[in-house]
CSV table of C-alpha atoms in Angstrom, one decimal:
chain,number,residue,atom,x,y,z
W,1,MET,CA,150.4,-72.4,92.8
W,2,SER,CA,151.2,-74.9,90.0
W,3,LEU,CA,147.6,-74.8,88.7
W,4,ILE,CA,147.7,-71.0,88.7
W,5,LYS,CA,150.9,-71.1,86.5
W,6,GLU,CA,149.2,-73.6,84.2
W,7,LEU,CA,146.1,-71.3,83.9
W,8,ILE,CA,148.3,-68.3,83.1
W,9,LEU,CA,150.2,-70.4,80.5
W,10,GLN,CA,146.9,-71.4,78.8
W,11,ILE,CA,145.7,-67.8,78.7
W,12,PHE,CA,149.0,-66.9,77.1
W,13,PHE,CA,148.7,-69.6,74.4
W,14,VAL,CA,145.1,-68.5,73.6
W,15,LEU,CA,146.4,-65.0,72.9
W,16,ILE,CA,148.9,-66.0,70.3
W,17,PRO,CA,146.6,-65.1,67.3
W,18,PHE,CA,146.0,-61.7,68.8
W,19,VAL,CA,149.7,-61.0,69.4
W,20,LEU,CA,150.8,-62.2,66.0
W,21,PHE,CA,148.0,-60.2,64.3
W,22,ASN,CA,149.3,-57.0,65.9
W,23,ILE,CA,152.9,-57.9,64.9
W,24,TYR,CA,152.3,-59.1,61.3
W,25,TYR,CA,149.6,-56.6,60.2
W,26,ARG,CA,150.9,-53.6,62.0
W,27,ASP,CA,152.5,-52.0,58.9
W,28,LYS,CA,150.1,-53.5,56.3
W,29,MET,CA,147.2,-51.8,54.5
W,30,ARG,CA,145.1,-55.0,54.8
W,31,ASN,CA,143.3,-57.0,57.4
W,32,TYR,CA,143.7,-60.7,58.4
W,33,SER,CA,143.2,-63.6,56.0
W,34,ASP,CA,141.8,-67.1,56.5
W,35,VAL,CA,145.3,-68.5,56.1
W,36,PHE,CA,146.6,-66.3,58.9
W,37,ILE,CA,143.8,-67.5,61.2
W,38,LEU,CA,144.5,-71.1,60.4
W,39,VAL,CA,148.3,-70.9,61.0
W,40,THR,CA,148.1,-68.9,64.2
W,41,SER,CA,145.3,-71.0,65.6
W,42,SER,CA,147.2,-74.2,64.8
W,43,ILE,CA,150.2,-72.9,66.6
W,44,SER,CA,148.1,-71.9,69.6
W,45,LEU,CA,146.3,-75.2,69.6
W,46,PHE,CA,149.5,-77.2,69.4
W,47,LEU,CA,151.2,-75.3,72.3
W,48,ALA,CA,148.0,-75.4,74.5
W,49,MET,CA,147.8,-79.2,74.1
W,50,THR,CA,151.5,-79.7,74.6
W,51,PHE,CA,151.6,-77.8,77.8
W,52,SER,CA,148.1,-78.6,79.0
W,53,SER,CA,146.7,-78.6,82.6
W,54,ALA,CA,146.4,-81.9,84.3
W,55,VAL,CA,146.0,-83.4,87.7
W,56,ILE,CA,146.9,-87.0,86.7
W,57,ASP,CA,148.7,-88.2,83.6
W,58,GLY,CA,146.5,-89.0,80.6
W,59,ILE,CA,143.6,-86.7,81.4
W,60,ILE,CA,144.4,-83.2,80.2
W,61,PHE,CA,142.5,-80.0,79.9
W,62,ASP,CA,143.4,-76.9,77.8
W,63,VAL,CA,141.8,-74.1,75.7
W,64,ARG,CA,141.3,-76.2,72.6
W,65,TYR,CA,137.5,-75.5,72.4
W,66,VAL,CA,138.1,-71.7,72.6
W,67,ILE,CA,140.7,-71.9,69.8
W,68,MET,CA,138.5,-73.9,67.5
W,69,PHE,CA,135.5,-71.6,68.1
W,70,PHE,CA,137.8,-68.6,67.3
W,71,GLY,CA,138.9,-70.4,64.1
W,72,LEU,CA,135.3,-70.9,63.1
W,73,VAL,CA,134.3,-67.3,63.7
W,74,TYR,CA,137.2,-65.6,61.9
W,75,GLY,CA,138.4,-68.4,59.5
W,76,GLY,CA,135.2,-70.1,58.6
W,77,ILE,CA,134.1,-73.8,58.6
W,78,GLN,CA,137.1,-75.0,56.6
W,79,THR,CA,139.5,-73.5,59.2
W,80,GLY,CA,137.4,-75.0,62.0
W,81,LEU,CA,137.5,-78.5,60.5
W,82,LEU,CA,141.3,-78.3,59.9
W,83,LEU,CA,141.8,-77.3,63.6
W,84,LEU,CA,139.5,-80.2,64.6
W,85,ALA,CA,141.6,-82.6,62.5
W,86,GLU,CA,144.8,-81.3,64.1
W,87,PHE,CA,143.4,-81.8,67.5
W,88,VAL,CA,142.2,-85.4,66.8
W,89,ILE,CA,145.5,-86.4,65.3
W,90,TYR,CA,147.6,-84.9,68.1
W,91,ARG,CA,145.3,-86.1,70.9
W,92,ILE,CA,145.6,-89.7,69.6
W,93,TYR,CA,149.3,-89.2,69.5
W,94,LEU,CA,149.4,-88.0,73.1
W,95,GLY,CA,147.3,-91.0,74.2
W,96,GLY,CA,146.4,-91.7,77.8
W,97,ASP,CA,143.2,-92.7,79.6
W,98,GLY,CA,141.4,-89.5,78.7
W,99,ALA,CA,142.0,-89.8,74.9
W,100,VAL,CA,138.6,-91.3,74.0
W,101,VAL,CA,136.5,-89.0,76.2
W,102,ALA,CA,138.6,-86.0,74.9
W,103,LEU,CA,137.6,-86.9,71.3
W,104,VAL,CA,134.0,-87.3,72.3
W,105,ILE,CA,134.0,-83.9,74.1
W,106,SER,CA,135.7,-82.2,71.1
W,107,VAL,CA,133.2,-83.5,68.6
W,108,ILE,CA,130.2,-82.4,70.7
W,109,SER,CA,131.8,-79.0,71.5
W,110,PHE,CA,132.7,-78.5,67.8
W,111,SER,CA,129.1,-79.3,66.8
W,112,VAL,CA,127.8,-76.7,69.3
W,113,SER,CA,130.3,-74.2,67.9
W,114,LEU,CA,129.0,-74.8,64.4
W,115,LEU,CA,125.5,-74.1,65.5
W,116,LEU,CA,126.4,-70.9,67.4
W,117,TYR,CA,129.4,-69.2,65.7
W,118,ARG,CA,127.2,-67.2,63.4
W,119,THR,CA,125.2,-65.9,66.4
W,120,TYR,CA,128.4,-64.4,67.7
W,121,LYS,CA,128.8,-62.2,64.6
W,122,THR,CA,125.2,-60.9,64.8
W,123,THR,CA,124.8,-60.4,68.6
W,124,HIS,CA,125.3,-57.0,70.2
W,125,ARG,CA,126.3,-58.6,73.5
W,126,LYS,CA,129.5,-60.2,72.4
W,127,THR,CA,131.2,-60.1,75.8
W,128,LEU,CA,128.3,-61.9,77.5
W,129,PHE,CA,128.1,-64.4,74.6
W,130,THR,CA,131.8,-65.3,74.8
W,131,LEU,CA,131.7,-65.8,78.5
W,132,LEU,CA,128.7,-68.1,78.1
W,133,MET,CA,130.4,-70.0,75.3
W,134,GLY,CA,133.4,-70.6,77.7
W,135,MET,CA,131.0,-71.9,80.4
W,136,LEU,CA,129.2,-74.1,77.9
W,137,PHE,CA,132.5,-75.7,76.7
W,138,SER,CA,133.4,-76.3,80.4
W,139,PHE,CA,130.0,-77.8,81.1
W,140,ILE,CA,130.2,-80.3,78.3
W,141,ALA,CA,133.7,-81.3,79.3
W,142,LEU,CA,132.8,-81.7,83.0
W,143,ILE,CA,129.7,-83.7,82.4
W,144,LEU,CA,131.4,-86.2,80.1
W,145,THR,CA,134.5,-86.4,82.4
W,146,TYR,CA,132.3,-87.2,85.3
W,147,PHE,CA,130.4,-89.8,83.2
W,148,TYR,CA,133.7,-91.6,82.2
W,149,PHE,CA,135.7,-91.0,85.4
W,150,PRO,CA,133.4,-90.3,88.3
W,151,ARG,CA,135.9,-91.1,91.1
W,152,TYR,CA,138.7,-89.0,89.6
W,153,PHE,CA,136.2,-86.1,89.1
W,154,VAL,CA,135.0,-86.2,92.7
W,155,GLU,CA,138.6,-86.4,94.1
W,156,ASN,CA,139.6,-83.3,92.1
W,157,LEU,CA,136.4,-81.4,92.4
W,158,MET,CA,137.9,-77.9,92.9
W,159,PHE,CA,140.1,-78.3,89.9
W,160,HIS,CA,137.2,-79.2,87.7
W,161,LEU,CA,134.7,-76.6,89.1
W,162,LEU,CA,137.1,-73.7,89.3
W,163,VAL,CA,140.2,-74.0,87.0
W,164,ILE,CA,138.5,-75.5,83.9
W,165,PRO,CA,135.6,-73.0,83.7
W,166,LEU,CA,137.9,-70.1,84.5
W,167,GLN,CA,140.4,-70.9,81.8
W,168,ASN,CA,137.7,-71.5,79.2
W,169,SER,CA,135.6,-68.4,80.0
W,170,LEU,CA,138.5,-66.1,80.6
W,171,GLY,CA,140.4,-67.4,77.5
W,172,SER,CA,137.3,-67.1,75.3
W,173,TRP,CA,136.5,-63.5,76.5
W,174,ILE,CA,140.1,-62.2,76.3
W,175,LEU,CA,140.9,-63.7,72.8
W,176,MET,CA,137.6,-62.8,71.2
W,177,SER,CA,137.4,-59.3,72.7
W,178,LEU,CA,141.0,-58.3,72.0
W,179,PHE,CA,141.1,-59.7,68.5
W,180,SER,CA,137.7,-58.1,67.6
W,181,LYS,CA,139.0,-54.7,68.8
W,182,SER,CA,142.2,-55.1,66.8
W,183,VAL,CA,140.4,-56.0,63.7
W,184,SER,CA,137.9,-53.1,64.1
W,185,ASP,CA,140.8,-50.7,64.6
W,186,LYS,CA,142.6,-52.0,61.5
W,187,GLU,CA,139.4,-51.6,59.4
W,188,ILE,CA,139.0,-48.0,60.6
W,189,PHE,CA,142.7,-47.3,59.9
W,190,ILE,CA,142.4,-48.7,56.4
W,191,LYS,CA,139.2,-46.8,55.7
W,192,HIS,CA,140.6,-43.5,56.9
W,193,ALA,CA,143.9,-44.0,55.1
W,194,GLN,CA,142.0,-44.6,51.9
W,195,ASN,CA,139.8,-41.5,52.5
W,196,GLU,CA,142.9,-39.5,53.2
W,197,LYS,CA,144.4,-40.6,49.8
W,198,ILE,CA,141.2,-39.8,48.0
W,199,GLU,CA,141.1,-36.3,49.6
W,200,THR,CA,144.8,-35.8,48.6
W,201,MET,CA,144.1,-36.9,45.1
W,202,SER,CA,141.1,-34.7,44.8
W,203,HIS,CA,143.1,-31.7,45.8
W,204,VAL,CA,145.9,-32.5,43.3
W,205,ALA,CA,143.2,-33.2,40.6
W,206,ALA,CA,141.8,-29.7,41.1
W,207,SER,CA,145.1,-28.1,40.6
W,208,LEU,CA,145.9,-30.4,37.6
W,209,ALA,CA,142.6,-29.4,36.0
W,210,HIS,CA,143.6,-25.7,36.5
W,211,GLU,CA,147.1,-26.4,35.0
W,212,VAL,CA,145.8,-28.5,32.1
W,213,ARG,CA,143.8,-25.6,30.8
W,214,ASN,CA,147.0,-23.7,30.0
W,215,PRO,CA,148.4,-26.1,27.4
W,216,LEU,CA,144.9,-26.7,26.0
W,217,THR,CA,144.4,-22.9,25.6
W,218,ALA,CA,147.7,-22.8,23.8
W,219,VAL,CA,146.8,-25.7,21.5
W,220,LYS,CA,143.5,-24.1,20.8
W,221,GLY,CA,145.1,-20.8,19.9
W,222,PHE,CA,147.7,-22.3,17.6
W,223,LEU,CA,145.1,-24.4,15.8
W,224,ARG,CA,143.0,-21.3,15.2
W,225,LEU,CA,146.1,-19.6,13.7
W,226,ILE,CA,146.6,-22.6,11.4
W,227,GLN,CA,142.9,-22.5,10.5
W,228,GLU,CA,143.2,-18.8,9.6
W,229,ASN,CA,146.3,-19.2,7.4
W,230,PRO,CA,146.5,-22.9,6.3
W,231,SER,CA,148.7,-22.1,3.2
W,232,ASP,CA,151.7,-21.0,5.3
W,233,THR,CA,153.3,-24.4,5.6
W,234,ILE,CA,156.4,-23.2,7.6
W,235,LYS,CA,154.3,-21.6,10.4
W,236,THR,CA,151.8,-24.5,10.3
W,237,THR,CA,154.6,-27.0,10.9
W,238,GLN,CA,156.0,-24.9,13.7
W,239,TYR,CA,152.6,-24.5,15.3
W,240,MET,CA,151.9,-28.2,15.0
W,241,GLY,CA,155.1,-29.0,16.7
W,242,ILE,CA,154.3,-26.7,19.6
W,243,CYS,CA,150.8,-28.3,19.9
W,244,MET,CA,152.2,-31.8,20.0
W,245,GLU,CA,154.7,-30.8,22.8
W,246,GLU,CA,151.9,-29.3,24.9
W,247,ILE,CA,149.7,-32.3,24.4
W,248,GLN,CA,152.5,-34.7,25.3
W,249,ARG,CA,153.3,-32.7,28.4
W,250,THR,CA,149.7,-32.8,29.5
W,251,GLU,CA,149.4,-36.5,28.7
W,252,ALA,CA,152.5,-37.3,30.8
W,253,ILE,CA,151.2,-35.4,33.8
W,254,LEU,CA,147.8,-37.0,33.6
W,255,SER,CA,149.3,-40.5,33.2
W,256,GLU,CA,151.4,-40.0,36.3
W,257,TYR,CA,148.4,-38.7,38.3
W,258,LEU,CA,146.4,-41.8,37.3
W,259,ALA,CA,149.4,-44.1,38.3
W,260,ILE,CA,149.5,-42.5,41.7
W,261,SER,CA,145.7,-42.7,42.3
W,262,LYS,CA,145.4,-46.4,41.3
W,263,PRO,CA,145.1,-49.1,44.1
W,264,LEU,CA,148.3,-50.1,45.8
W,265,THR,CA,149.9,-53.5,45.1
W,266,ASN,CA,152.2,-55.7,47.1
W,267,ARG,CA,155.1,-55.8,44.6
W,268,HIS,CA,158.7,-54.8,45.5
W,269,GLU,CA,161.2,-53.8,42.9
W,270,LEU,CA,164.1,-51.4,42.2
W,271,VAL,CA,162.7,-47.8,42.4
W,272,ASN,CA,164.8,-44.9,41.0
W,273,VAL,CA,163.9,-42.2,43.5
W,274,ALA,CA,165.7,-39.6,41.4
W,275,GLU,CA,163.5,-40.2,38.4
W,276,LEU,CA,160.4,-40.5,40.6
W,277,LEU,CA,161.1,-37.1,42.1
W,278,LYS,CA,161.1,-35.5,38.6
W,279,VAL,CA,157.7,-37.1,38.0
W,280,MET,CA,156.5,-35.8,41.3
W,281,ARG,CA,157.7,-32.3,40.4
W,282,ALA,CA,155.6,-32.4,37.3
W,283,VAL,CA,152.5,-33.7,39.1
W,284,MET,CA,152.7,-31.5,42.2
W,285,SER,CA,153.8,-28.2,40.5
W,286,PRO,CA,150.2,-27.3,39.6
W,287,PHE,CA,149.2,-27.8,43.3
W,288,ALA,CA,152.2,-25.6,44.4
W,289,ILE,CA,151.2,-22.9,41.9
W,290,LEU,CA,147.6,-23.0,43.1
W,291,HIS,CA,148.9,-22.2,46.6
W,292,ASN,CA,151.5,-19.6,45.4
W,293,VAL,CA,154.4,-21.8,46.6
W,294,GLU,CA,157.6,-22.3,44.8
W,295,LEU,CA,158.5,-26.0,44.4
W,296,ASP,CA,162.3,-26.7,43.9
W,297,VAL,CA,163.5,-30.2,43.3
W,298,ARG,CA,167.2,-31.1,43.1
W,299,THR,CA,168.2,-34.6,42.0
W,300,PRO,CA,171.6,-36.2,41.1
W,301,ASP,CA,172.3,-37.0,37.4
W,302,THR,CA,172.8,-40.7,38.3
W,303,SER,CA,170.2,-43.2,39.5
W,304,VAL,CA,169.4,-43.5,43.2
W,305,ASN,CA,167.7,-46.9,43.6
W,306,ILE,CA,165.9,-48.4,46.6
W,307,MET,CA,164.0,-51.7,46.9
W,308,ALA,CA,160.3,-50.8,47.5
W,309,ASN,CA,156.8,-50.7,46.1
W,310,PRO,CA,156.8,-47.9,43.6
W,311,ASP,CA,153.1,-47.1,44.1
W,312,GLU,CA,153.7,-46.8,47.9
W,313,ILE,CA,156.7,-44.5,47.4
W,314,LYS,CA,154.8,-42.3,45.0
W,315,GLN,CA,152.0,-41.9,47.6
W,316,VAL,CA,154.6,-41.2,50.4
W,317,LEU,CA,156.1,-38.4,48.2
W,318,VAL,CA,152.7,-37.0,47.5
W,319,ASN,CA,151.9,-36.9,51.2
W,320,PHE,CA,155.1,-35.2,52.2
W,321,ILE,CA,155.1,-32.7,49.4
W,322,LYS,CA,151.4,-31.8,49.8
W,323,ASN,CA,151.9,-31.2,53.5
W,324,ALA,CA,154.9,-29.0,52.9
W,325,ILE,CA,153.1,-26.9,50.3
W,326,GLU,CA,150.0,-26.5,52.5
W,327,ALA,CA,152.3,-25.4,55.4
W,328,CYS,CA,153.6,-22.6,53.2
W,329,ALA,CA,150.2,-21.6,51.8
W,330,ASP,CA,149.8,-18.6,54.1
W,331,VAL,CA,153.4,-17.6,54.1
W,332,ARG,CA,154.8,-14.8,51.9
W,333,ARG,CA,157.1,-16.3,49.3
W,334,GLY,CA,156.4,-19.8,50.3
W,335,ARG,CA,159.1,-22.3,49.2
W,336,VAL,CA,159.4,-26.1,49.3
W,337,PHE,CA,162.8,-27.5,48.6
W,338,LEU,CA,163.6,-31.2,47.9
W,339,SER,CA,167.1,-32.6,47.5
W,340,LEU,CA,168.2,-36.2,47.0
W,341,SER,CA,171.7,-37.6,47.6
W,342,VAL,CA,173.6,-40.8,48.4
W,343,GLU,CA,175.6,-40.6,51.7
W,344,GLU,CA,177.4,-43.5,53.3
W,345,GLY,CA,175.5,-46.2,51.4
W,346,LYS,CA,172.1,-44.6,52.1
W,347,ALA,CA,169.7,-42.6,49.9
W,348,VAL,CA,168.9,-39.4,51.7
W,349,LEU,CA,165.9,-37.3,50.8
W,350,VAL,CA,165.5,-33.9,52.4
W,351,ILE,CA,162.2,-32.0,52.3
W,352,LYS,CA,162.4,-28.4,53.6
W,353,ASP,CA,159.8,-25.7,53.7
W,354,ASN,CA,159.6,-22.2,55.2
W,355,GLY,CA,156.0,-22.7,56.4
W,356,ILE,CA,154.3,-22.4,59.8
W,357,GLY,CA,156.6,-25.0,61.4
W,358,MET,CA,155.9,-27.1,64.6
W,359,ASP,CA,156.8,-27.0,68.3
W,360,GLU,CA,158.5,-29.9,70.2
W,361,GLY,CA,155.2,-31.5,71.3
W,362,GLN,CA,153.9,-31.6,67.7
W,363,MET,CA,157.1,-33.1,66.3
W,364,LYS,CA,157.0,-35.9,68.9
W,365,ARG,CA,153.5,-36.9,67.9
W,366,LEU,CA,154.1,-36.9,64.1
W,367,GLY,CA,153.3,-40.2,62.6
W,368,SER,CA,150.9,-41.1,65.4
W,369,ILE,CA,147.4,-42.2,64.2
W,370,TYR,CA,144.9,-39.4,64.1
W,371,PHE,CA,147.4,-36.6,65.0
W,372,SER,CA,147.5,-33.7,62.5
W,373,THR,CA,148.7,-30.1,62.7
W,374,LYS,CA,145.9,-29.2,60.3
W,375,SER,CA,142.5,-28.4,61.8
W,376,SER,CA,140.8,-30.5,59.1
W,377,GLY,CA,143.4,-33.3,58.9
W,378,THR,CA,143.3,-36.8,60.3
W,379,GLY,CA,147.1,-37.4,60.3
W,380,LEU,CA,146.7,-40.7,58.5
W,381,GLY,CA,148.7,-39.5,55.5
W,382,LEU,CA,151.9,-39.2,57.6
W,383,THR,CA,151.0,-42.3,59.6
W,384,TYR,CA,150.8,-44.3,56.4
W,385,SER,CA,154.0,-42.7,55.1
W,386,TYR,CA,155.9,-43.5,58.3
W,387,HIS,CA,154.7,-47.1,58.1
W,388,VAL,CA,155.9,-47.5,54.5
W,389,ILE,CA,159.3,-46.0,55.2
W,390,HIS,CA,159.9,-48.1,58.3
W,391,THR,CA,158.7,-51.3,56.6
W,392,ILE,CA,161.5,-51.0,53.9
W,393,GLY,CA,164.1,-50.3,56.6
W,394,GLY,CA,164.1,-46.5,56.3
W,395,THR,CA,164.0,-43.8,59.0
W,396,VAL,CA,162.4,-40.4,59.3
W,397,SER,CA,163.7,-37.5,61.3
W,398,VAL,CA,162.2,-34.0,61.6
W,399,ASN,CA,163.5,-30.6,62.7
W,400,SER,CA,161.1,-27.7,62.9
W,401,LYS,CA,160.5,-24.3,64.6
W,402,PRO,CA,157.3,-22.4,64.7
W,403,ASN,CA,157.0,-19.7,62.0
W,404,VAL,CA,160.4,-20.7,60.6
W,405,GLY,CA,159.8,-23.9,58.8
W,406,THR,CA,160.2,-27.7,58.8
W,407,LYS,CA,162.9,-30.1,57.5
W,408,PHE,CA,162.2,-33.8,57.0
W,409,SER,CA,165.2,-36.1,56.4
W,410,ILE,CA,164.1,-39.5,55.0
W,411,ILE,CA,166.8,-42.2,54.8
W,412,PHE,CA,166.3,-45.2,52.6
W,413,PRO,CA,168.5,-48.3,52.2
W,414,TYR,CA,170.4,-47.7,49.0
W,415,GLN,CA,170.5,-50.5,46.4
W,416,GLU,CA,173.3,-50.9,43.9
W,417,GLN,CA,172.2,-51.6,40.3
């Protein structure tokens, strides 16, 4: 029973990189890094060696080879060498009769890993390959253990032939399979989220192009009037002033559109949501007009600040406003209403529409990956938005009825200036 407990404990330690990946990268729009692999693998290796399996003191077995192979596959040769150095230093510190043979086994196992870790990336039979790698690590360890300690090996034959191969093969298969699946899912999520953003921006761009024609037409008309009567300086000055205003308005809208469509960064700073909403009104109004929807934005006269990434908050607002407008596209006198206020130390943003609405089942699934109320949607726009809001400590609540409309209440932690 004690050996079973030790086996389960070793499997738990080998899963540390997988568990920490799903915790740390859950709300991030990027995948793992070499530093993350090194840190999590180092923690896993240290704990596995500290609470290793052993029949007698001084001769210990753990999942070190699995962890070093994992570090090589996902972190590269530098990560693998650092993990090997950590093992050597810590194993010498632990000491015991098995220290020398443990160092020999690890050098050989690491050399084998160096030869085979690239094969893992190219093979289509990854499950079989990881199981065979676990068996290979066990075979190397058992052969050398028998060579150095034949009597000890024979006396504890079942432990060496059953427990050690099981913990290496099972540990290798579970860690590599689960981590590979998580990394693949994260890559798919990032790709779809980026595609969703591109699709949203293309829709907004189409409406902007339509809207930009209006001031350009006005500018063209006034320039023609100036050309026809250049001697009338009073009217020329008046016409030039109108032209400049139209050009500046167009330039401001296009600048904000480009700011929204640029790649996201990791910076966090004070964001004035009230000012941002005014910008969003200018950017999204053409999109609302294109769908015959009235867009009404109410903001307080004072600043309403939150601590966040401004690019992410812009994208969140675009996602919510775009969805609300599209929900009203087939409704007579469609209307989207946004209001911002500060209540009990919180910044509260309400987004209401009189669109098609949702039922209870749809509301419960909002924010879930790949769920969308639109036939052509992926749902990743709202999934991303929910992640951004939750990451900065905010919350989202929704109230909706079919054929009546939807109300989103987004609460952000308010920041004093």
